[in-house]
CSV table of C-alpha atoms and ligand atoms in Angstrom, one decimal:
chain,number,residue,atom,x,y,z
A,30,MET,CA,82.2,62.0,82.4
A,31,ARG,CA,81.4,64.8,84.4
A,32,VAL,CA,81.2,68.2,82.4
A,33,TYR,CA,80.9,71.5,83.8
A,34,ILE,CA,79.8,74.2,81.3
A,35,ASP,CA,80.2,78.3,81.9
A,36,MET,CA,77.1,80.2,81.1
A,37,ASP,CA,78.5,83.9,79.8
A,38,ASP,CA,80.1,83.7,76.3
A,39,VAL,CA,79.9,79.9,76.3
A,40,LEU,CA,76.3,79.3,76.4
A,41,CYS,CA,75.0,82.8,76.0
A,42,ALA,CA,76.2,85.7,74.0
A,43,PHE,CA,77.2,88.0,76.7
A,44,THR,CA,79.6,90.3,75.4
A,45,ALA,CA,77.6,90.9,72.1
A,46,ALA,CA,74.8,91.8,74.3
A,47,HIS,CA,77.0,94.3,76.7
A,48,ARG,CA,78.5,95.7,73.5
A,49,LYS,CA,75.2,96.5,72.1
A,50,ALA,CA,73.8,97.9,75.2
A,51,LEU,CA,76.6,100.4,75.7
A,52,GLU,CA,75.8,101.5,72.1
A,53,ILE,CA,72.4,101.9,72.8
A,54,ASN,CA,72.8,104.0,75.9
A,55,SER,CA,76.5,104.6,76.9
A,56,GLU,CA,75.2,106.2,80.0
A,57,ILE,CA,74.3,102.8,81.7
A,58,ARG,CA,78.2,101.7,82.8
A,59,TYR,CA,77.4,98.8,83.7
A,60,PRO,CA,74.7,97.0,81.6
A,61,GLN,CA,74.9,93.7,83.3
A,62,SER,CA,73.5,95.3,86.2
A,63,VAL,CA,70.4,96.1,84.4
A,64,GLU,CA,67.1,94.1,85.7
A,65,GLY,CA,66.8,91.3,82.8
A,66,PHE,CA,70.2,91.4,81.3
A,67,PHE,CA,70.8,88.1,81.9
A,68,LEU,CA,67.5,86.7,81.1
A,69,MET,CA,67.6,88.3,77.8
A,70,LEU,CA,71.0,86.9,76.5
A,71,GLU,CA,70.8,85.0,73.1
A,72,PRO,CA,72.2,81.4,72.9
A,73,LEU,CA,75.4,81.1,71.3
A,74,PRO,CA,75.0,79.0,67.9
A,75,GLY,CA,74.5,75.5,68.4
A,76,ALA,CA,74.9,76.0,72.3
A,77,ILE,CA,71.4,74.4,73.1
A,78,GLU,CA,71.5,71.2,70.6
A,79,VAL,CA,75.1,70.4,71.6
A,80,VAL,CA,74.6,70.6,75.5
A,81,ASN,CA,71.1,68.8,75.1
A,82,GLU,CA,73.1,65.9,73.3
A,83,PHE,CA,75.5,66.1,76.0
A,84,ARG,CA,73.0,65.8,78.7
A,85,SER,CA,71.8,62.1,77.2
A,86,LYS,CA,75.6,60.8,77.3
A,87,PHE,CA,77.3,62.9,80.2
A,88,GLU,CA,76.8,64.2,84.0
A,89,VAL,CA,76.2,67.8,82.7
A,90,TYR,CA,76.6,71.0,85.3
A,91,ILE,CA,76.1,74.4,84.6
A,92,LEU,CA,78.8,76.1,86.2
A,93,THR,CA,78.7,79.9,86.4
A,94,ALA,CA,80.3,82.7,88.3
A,95,PRO,CA,77.5,85.4,89.7
A,96,SER,CA,77.7,89.0,88.8
A,97,THR,CA,77.7,90.1,92.4
A,98,ARG,CA,76.7,93.7,92.1
A,99,ASN,CA,73.4,92.4,90.3
A,100,PRO,CA,71.5,90.2,92.8
A,101,LEU,CA,68.9,89.5,90.0
A,102,CYS,CA,71.7,87.7,87.8
A,103,TYR,CA,71.2,84.5,90.2
A,104,THR,CA,67.6,84.5,89.6
A,105,GLU,CA,67.7,85.3,85.9
A,106,LYS,CA,70.5,82.3,85.2
A,107,ARG,CA,68.1,79.9,86.6
A,108,LEU,CA,65.4,81.4,84.5
A,109,TRP,CA,67.7,81.3,81.3
A,110,ILE,CA,68.0,77.7,81.8
A,111,GLU,CA,64.5,76.6,81.6
A,112,LYS,CA,63.6,79.2,78.7
A,113,HIS,CA,66.3,77.6,77.0
A,114,PHE,CA,66.3,74.0,78.1
A,115,ASP,CA,64.1,72.8,80.7
A,116,TYR,CA,62.8,72.9,84.1
A,117,GLU,CA,64.7,69.6,84.9
A,118,PHE,CA,68.1,71.5,84.0
A,119,THR,CA,67.6,73.8,86.6
A,120,ASN,CA,68.8,71.2,89.1
A,121,GLN,CA,71.9,70.9,87.5
A,122,LEU,CA,72.9,74.9,87.9
A,123,ILE,CA,75.8,75.7,90.2
A,124,ILE,CA,76.7,79.3,90.7
A,125,SER,CA,79.9,79.7,92.4
A,126,PRO,CA,82.6,82.5,92.4
A,127,ASN,CA,85.2,79.9,92.8
A,128,LYS,CA,85.0,77.1,90.0
A,129,GLY,CA,88.3,75.3,91.3
A,130,LEU,CA,86.3,73.6,94.0
A,131,MET,CA,84.2,71.5,91.5
A,132,ILE,CA,85.4,68.1,91.0
A,133,GLY,CA,85.0,66.4,87.7
A,134,ASP,CA,86.7,65.5,84.2
A,135,TYR,CA,86.1,68.8,82.0
A,136,LEU,CA,85.2,72.3,82.3
A,137,ILE,CA,84.0,74.1,79.4
A,138,ASP,CA,85.2,77.8,79.7
A,139,ASP,CA,86.0,80.9,77.8
A,140,HIS,CA,88.5,82.0,80.5
A,141,ILE,CA,91.2,80.0,81.7
A,142,GLU,CA,91.8,81.9,84.9
A,143,GLY,CA,90.2,84.5,87.4
A,144,ARG,CA,87.0,82.4,88.6
A,145,GLY,CA,89.2,79.3,89.9
A,146,GLN,CA,89.3,77.6,86.5
A,147,GLU,CA,93.4,77.6,86.9
A,148,ASP,CA,92.5,75.3,89.8
A,149,PHE,CA,90.2,73.1,88.2
A,150,THR,CA,91.8,69.6,88.5
A,151,GLY,CA,90.0,68.2,85.2
A,152,GLU,CA,90.6,69.1,81.6
A,153,LEU,CA,89.9,73.0,80.9
A,154,ILE,CA,88.2,73.0,77.5
A,155,HIS,CA,89.1,77.0,76.3
A,156,PHE,CA,85.9,77.7,74.7
A,157,GLY,CA,86.5,80.4,71.9
A,158,SER,CA,90.4,79.5,71.8
A,159,GLU,CA,91.8,78.1,68.4
A,160,ASP,CA,91.4,74.6,69.5
A,161,TYR,CA,87.7,75.0,70.5
A,162,PRO,CA,86.4,78.0,68.6
A,163,ASP,CA,82.6,77.0,68.7
A,164,TRP,CA,80.2,74.5,70.0
A,165,GLN,CA,81.1,71.9,66.8
A,166,CYS,CA,84.2,71.5,67.8
A,167,VAL,CA,83.4,71.1,71.4
A,168,ARG,CA,80.9,68.2,70.1
A,169,THR,CA,83.7,66.4,68.4
A,170,TYR,CA,86.3,66.6,70.7
A,171,LEU,CA,84.2,65.1,73.9
A,172,ALA,CA,82.2,63.0,71.5
A,173,GLN,CA,85.7,61.2,70.9
A,174,LYS,CA,86.8,61.2,74.5
A,175,PHE,CA,83.3,59.5,75.2
A,176,THR,CA,83.9,56.8,72.7
A,177,GLU,CA,87.4,56.2,74.5
A,178,THR,CA,86.0,55.8,77.5
A,179,VAL,CA,83.0,53.2,76.9
B,223,MG,MG1,82.3,83.0,80.5
């Protein structure tokens, strides 16, 4: 099973940090363009534990679209992976503006369209939706799928 996992608002708390940054300084209109923004994002509850478990069972890639107005995001996303997982996992990082180009079984993403999610030929797991509100729900679902395939 090949599984792709989005970063912003799936692995890391992008929206919460964005909102907080605007509260602190509303003059910075695009906090995501500030150096350090992506590296400082907090992991979402359960994200690290569940993804590490997935890594032992599935072929896991991190698939994230870049914030092209902030060229530092490419580096910071790579550094974030090493900070919260390990160096080895940085080899699984894919930064692509079009997620529909990837071939695989599952894509875990908080958006169902806009960055090629609508063209993904595998199954889209809509993170944050009623069916998959958090990592425990995604864990349960994919663990069941895994049992069915082996
Ligand atoms: Mg996202």
